[in-house]
PDB file of C-alpha atoms and ligand atoms in Angstrom:
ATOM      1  CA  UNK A   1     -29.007  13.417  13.238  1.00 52.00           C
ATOM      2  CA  UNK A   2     -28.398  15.150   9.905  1.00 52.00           C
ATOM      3  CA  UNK A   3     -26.368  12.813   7.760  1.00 54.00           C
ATOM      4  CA  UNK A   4     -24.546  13.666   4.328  1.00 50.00           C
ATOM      5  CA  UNK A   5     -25.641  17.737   4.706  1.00 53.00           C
ATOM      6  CA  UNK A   6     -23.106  20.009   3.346  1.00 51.00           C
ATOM      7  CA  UNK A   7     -20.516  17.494   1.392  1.00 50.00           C
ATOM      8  CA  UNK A   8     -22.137  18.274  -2.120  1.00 57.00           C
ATOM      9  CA  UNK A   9     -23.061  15.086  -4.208  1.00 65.00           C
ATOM     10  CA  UNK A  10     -20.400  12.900  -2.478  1.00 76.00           C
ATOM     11  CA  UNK A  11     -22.136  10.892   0.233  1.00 78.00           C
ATOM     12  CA  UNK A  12     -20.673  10.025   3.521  1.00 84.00           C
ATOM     13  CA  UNK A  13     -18.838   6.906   4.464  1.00 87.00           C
ATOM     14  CA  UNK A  14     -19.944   6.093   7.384  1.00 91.00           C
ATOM     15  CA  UNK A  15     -17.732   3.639   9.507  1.00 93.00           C
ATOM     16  CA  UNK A  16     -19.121   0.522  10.866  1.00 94.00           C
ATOM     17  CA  UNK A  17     -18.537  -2.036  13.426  1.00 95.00           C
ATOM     18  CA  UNK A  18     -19.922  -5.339  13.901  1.00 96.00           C
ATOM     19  CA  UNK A  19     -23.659  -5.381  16.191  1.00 96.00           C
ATOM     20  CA  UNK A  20     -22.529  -6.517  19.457  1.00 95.00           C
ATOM     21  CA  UNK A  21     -25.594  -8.414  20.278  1.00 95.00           C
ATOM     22  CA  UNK A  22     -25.442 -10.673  16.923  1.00 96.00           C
ATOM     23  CA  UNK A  23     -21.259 -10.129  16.847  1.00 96.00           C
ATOM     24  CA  UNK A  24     -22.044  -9.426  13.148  1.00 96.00           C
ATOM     25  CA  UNK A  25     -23.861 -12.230  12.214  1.00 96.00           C
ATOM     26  CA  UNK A  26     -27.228 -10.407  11.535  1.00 96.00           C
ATOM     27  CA  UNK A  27     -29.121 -12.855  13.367  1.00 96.00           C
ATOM     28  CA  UNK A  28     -29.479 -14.051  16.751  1.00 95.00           C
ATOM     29  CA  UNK A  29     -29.777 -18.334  17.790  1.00 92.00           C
ATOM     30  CA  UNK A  30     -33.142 -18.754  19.241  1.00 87.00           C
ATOM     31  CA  UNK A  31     -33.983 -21.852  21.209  1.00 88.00           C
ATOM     32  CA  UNK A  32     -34.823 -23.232  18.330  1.00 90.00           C
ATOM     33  CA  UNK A  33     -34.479 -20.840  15.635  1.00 91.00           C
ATOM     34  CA  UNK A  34     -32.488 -18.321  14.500  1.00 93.00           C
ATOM     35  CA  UNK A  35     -34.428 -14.832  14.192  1.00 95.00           C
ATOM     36  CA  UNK A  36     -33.493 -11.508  12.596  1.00 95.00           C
ATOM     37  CA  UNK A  37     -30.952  -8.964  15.150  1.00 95.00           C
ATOM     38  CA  UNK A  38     -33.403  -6.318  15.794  1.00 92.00           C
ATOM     39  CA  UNK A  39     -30.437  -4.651  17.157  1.00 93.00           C
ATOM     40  CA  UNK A  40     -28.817  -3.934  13.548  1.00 93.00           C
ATOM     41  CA  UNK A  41     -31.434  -4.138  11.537  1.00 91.00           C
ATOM     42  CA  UNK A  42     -30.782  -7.489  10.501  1.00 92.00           C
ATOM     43  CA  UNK A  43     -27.808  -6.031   9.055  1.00 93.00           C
ATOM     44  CA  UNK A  44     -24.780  -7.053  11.459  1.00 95.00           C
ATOM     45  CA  UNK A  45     -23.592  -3.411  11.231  1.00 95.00           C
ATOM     46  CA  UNK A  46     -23.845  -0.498  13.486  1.00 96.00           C
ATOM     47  CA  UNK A  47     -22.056   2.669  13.179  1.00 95.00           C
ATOM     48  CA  UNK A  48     -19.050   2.967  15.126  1.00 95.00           C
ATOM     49  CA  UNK A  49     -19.043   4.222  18.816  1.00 93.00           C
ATOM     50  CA  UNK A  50     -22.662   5.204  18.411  1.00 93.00           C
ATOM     51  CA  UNK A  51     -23.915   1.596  17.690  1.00 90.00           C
ATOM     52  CA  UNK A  52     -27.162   3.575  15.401  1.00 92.00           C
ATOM     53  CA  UNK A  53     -28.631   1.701  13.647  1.00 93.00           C
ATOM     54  CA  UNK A  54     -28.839   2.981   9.648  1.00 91.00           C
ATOM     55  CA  UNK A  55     -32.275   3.145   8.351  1.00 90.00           C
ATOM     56  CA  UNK A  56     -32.615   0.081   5.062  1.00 88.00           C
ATOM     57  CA  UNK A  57     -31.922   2.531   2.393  1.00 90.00           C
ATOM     58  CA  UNK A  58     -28.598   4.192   4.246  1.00 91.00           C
ATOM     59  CA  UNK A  59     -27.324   1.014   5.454  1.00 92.00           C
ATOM     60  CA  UNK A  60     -27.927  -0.342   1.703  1.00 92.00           C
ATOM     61  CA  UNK A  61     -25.383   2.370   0.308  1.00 94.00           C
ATOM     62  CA  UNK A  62     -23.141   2.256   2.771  1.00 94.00           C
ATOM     63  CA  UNK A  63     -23.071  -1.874   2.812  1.00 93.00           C
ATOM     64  CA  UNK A  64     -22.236  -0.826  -0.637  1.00 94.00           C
ATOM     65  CA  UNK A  65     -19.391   1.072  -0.162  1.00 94.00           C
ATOM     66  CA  UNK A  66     -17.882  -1.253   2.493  1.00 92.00           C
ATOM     67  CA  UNK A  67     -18.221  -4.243  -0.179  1.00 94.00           C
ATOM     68  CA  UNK A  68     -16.878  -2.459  -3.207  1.00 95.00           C
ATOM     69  CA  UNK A  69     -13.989  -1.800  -0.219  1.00 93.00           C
ATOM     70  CA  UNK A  70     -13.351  -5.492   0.682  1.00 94.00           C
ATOM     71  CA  UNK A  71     -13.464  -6.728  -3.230  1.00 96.00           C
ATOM     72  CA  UNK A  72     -10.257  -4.040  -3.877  1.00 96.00           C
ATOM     73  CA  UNK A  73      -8.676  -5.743  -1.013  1.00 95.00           C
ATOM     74  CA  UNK A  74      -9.412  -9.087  -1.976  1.00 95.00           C
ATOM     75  CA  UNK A  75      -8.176  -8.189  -6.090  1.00 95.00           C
ATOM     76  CA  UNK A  76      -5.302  -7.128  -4.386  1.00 93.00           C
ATOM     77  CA  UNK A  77      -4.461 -10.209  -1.497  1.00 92.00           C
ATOM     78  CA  UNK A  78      -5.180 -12.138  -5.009  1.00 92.00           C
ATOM     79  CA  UNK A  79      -2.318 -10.697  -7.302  1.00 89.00           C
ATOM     80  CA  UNK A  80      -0.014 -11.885  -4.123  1.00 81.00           C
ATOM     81  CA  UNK A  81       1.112 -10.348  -0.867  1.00 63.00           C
ATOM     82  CA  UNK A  82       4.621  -9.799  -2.686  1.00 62.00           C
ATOM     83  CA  UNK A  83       3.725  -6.872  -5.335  1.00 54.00           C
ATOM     84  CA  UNK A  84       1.653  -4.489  -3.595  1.00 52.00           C
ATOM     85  CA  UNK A  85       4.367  -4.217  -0.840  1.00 56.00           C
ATOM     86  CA  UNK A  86       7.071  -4.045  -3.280  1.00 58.00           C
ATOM     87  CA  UNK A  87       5.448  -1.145  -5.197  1.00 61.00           C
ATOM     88  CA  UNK A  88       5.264   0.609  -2.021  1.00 62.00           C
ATOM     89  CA  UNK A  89       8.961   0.025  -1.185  1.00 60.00           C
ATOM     90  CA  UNK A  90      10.629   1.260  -4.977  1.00 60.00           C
ATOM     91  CA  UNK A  91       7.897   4.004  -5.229  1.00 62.00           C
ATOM     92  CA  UNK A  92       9.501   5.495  -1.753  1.00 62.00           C
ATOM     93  CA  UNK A  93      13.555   4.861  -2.406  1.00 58.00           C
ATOM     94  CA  UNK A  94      12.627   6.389  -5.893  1.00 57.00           C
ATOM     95  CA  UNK A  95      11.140   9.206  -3.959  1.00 56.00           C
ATOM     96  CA  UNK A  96      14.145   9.547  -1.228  1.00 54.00           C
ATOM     97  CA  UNK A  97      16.832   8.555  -4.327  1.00 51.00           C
ATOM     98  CA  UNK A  98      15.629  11.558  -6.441  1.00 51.00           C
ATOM     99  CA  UNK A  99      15.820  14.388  -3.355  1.00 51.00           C
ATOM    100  CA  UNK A 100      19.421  13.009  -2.403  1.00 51.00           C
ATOM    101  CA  UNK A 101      20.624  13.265  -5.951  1.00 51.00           C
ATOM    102  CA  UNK A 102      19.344  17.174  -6.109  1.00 53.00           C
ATOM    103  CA  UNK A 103      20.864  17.608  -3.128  1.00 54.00           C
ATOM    104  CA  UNK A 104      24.269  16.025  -3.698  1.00 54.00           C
ATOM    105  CA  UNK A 105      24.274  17.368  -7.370  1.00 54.00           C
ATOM    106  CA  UNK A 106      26.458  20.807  -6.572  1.00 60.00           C
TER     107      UNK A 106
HETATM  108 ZN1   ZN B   1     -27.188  -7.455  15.369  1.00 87.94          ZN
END
């Protein structure tokens, strides 16, 4: 499996799921130890609906991008749950406001 071919400089997010043999803990409870998943690659991730396993330096990037992804969203459950939704809700009646006032205008 080719990944990233063909999409320039931009590399490809790949989407994740947690390992189903460590449930995303990226290591499995020995008897009296806890050892590294083998399964993930000590990770806890596996690509979606395939389960592969990304090599270290793949899974390092794309660890990456899901962290940078979860830090936006925690900035953002941080500010409040209150603005976010509210910018959502004027930005759309601005949007529907500003077509019914072109079309009412004759
Ligand atoms: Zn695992």
């Amino acid at each position: 499996m080719q990944i990233g071919q063909g999409l320039g400089f931009k590399r490809e997010r790949i989407e994740l799921e947690p390992c189903p043999i460590c449930k995303g803990k990226a290591v499995v409870q020995g008897i009296s130890y806890e050892r590294i998943c083998t399964d993930c690659n000590g990770s806890g991730w596996v690509v979606l609906g395939s389960r592969l396993v990304l090599s270290s330096d793949e899974l390092v990037t794309q660890l990456s991008f899901k962290l940078q992804q979860a830090q936006r969203e925690i900035a953002v459950l941080q500010r409040g749950p209150s603005t976010s939704g509210l910018d959502k809700y004027y930005q759309q009646s601005n949007r529907r406001g500003a077509g019914g006032s072109n079309y009412t205008g004759d």
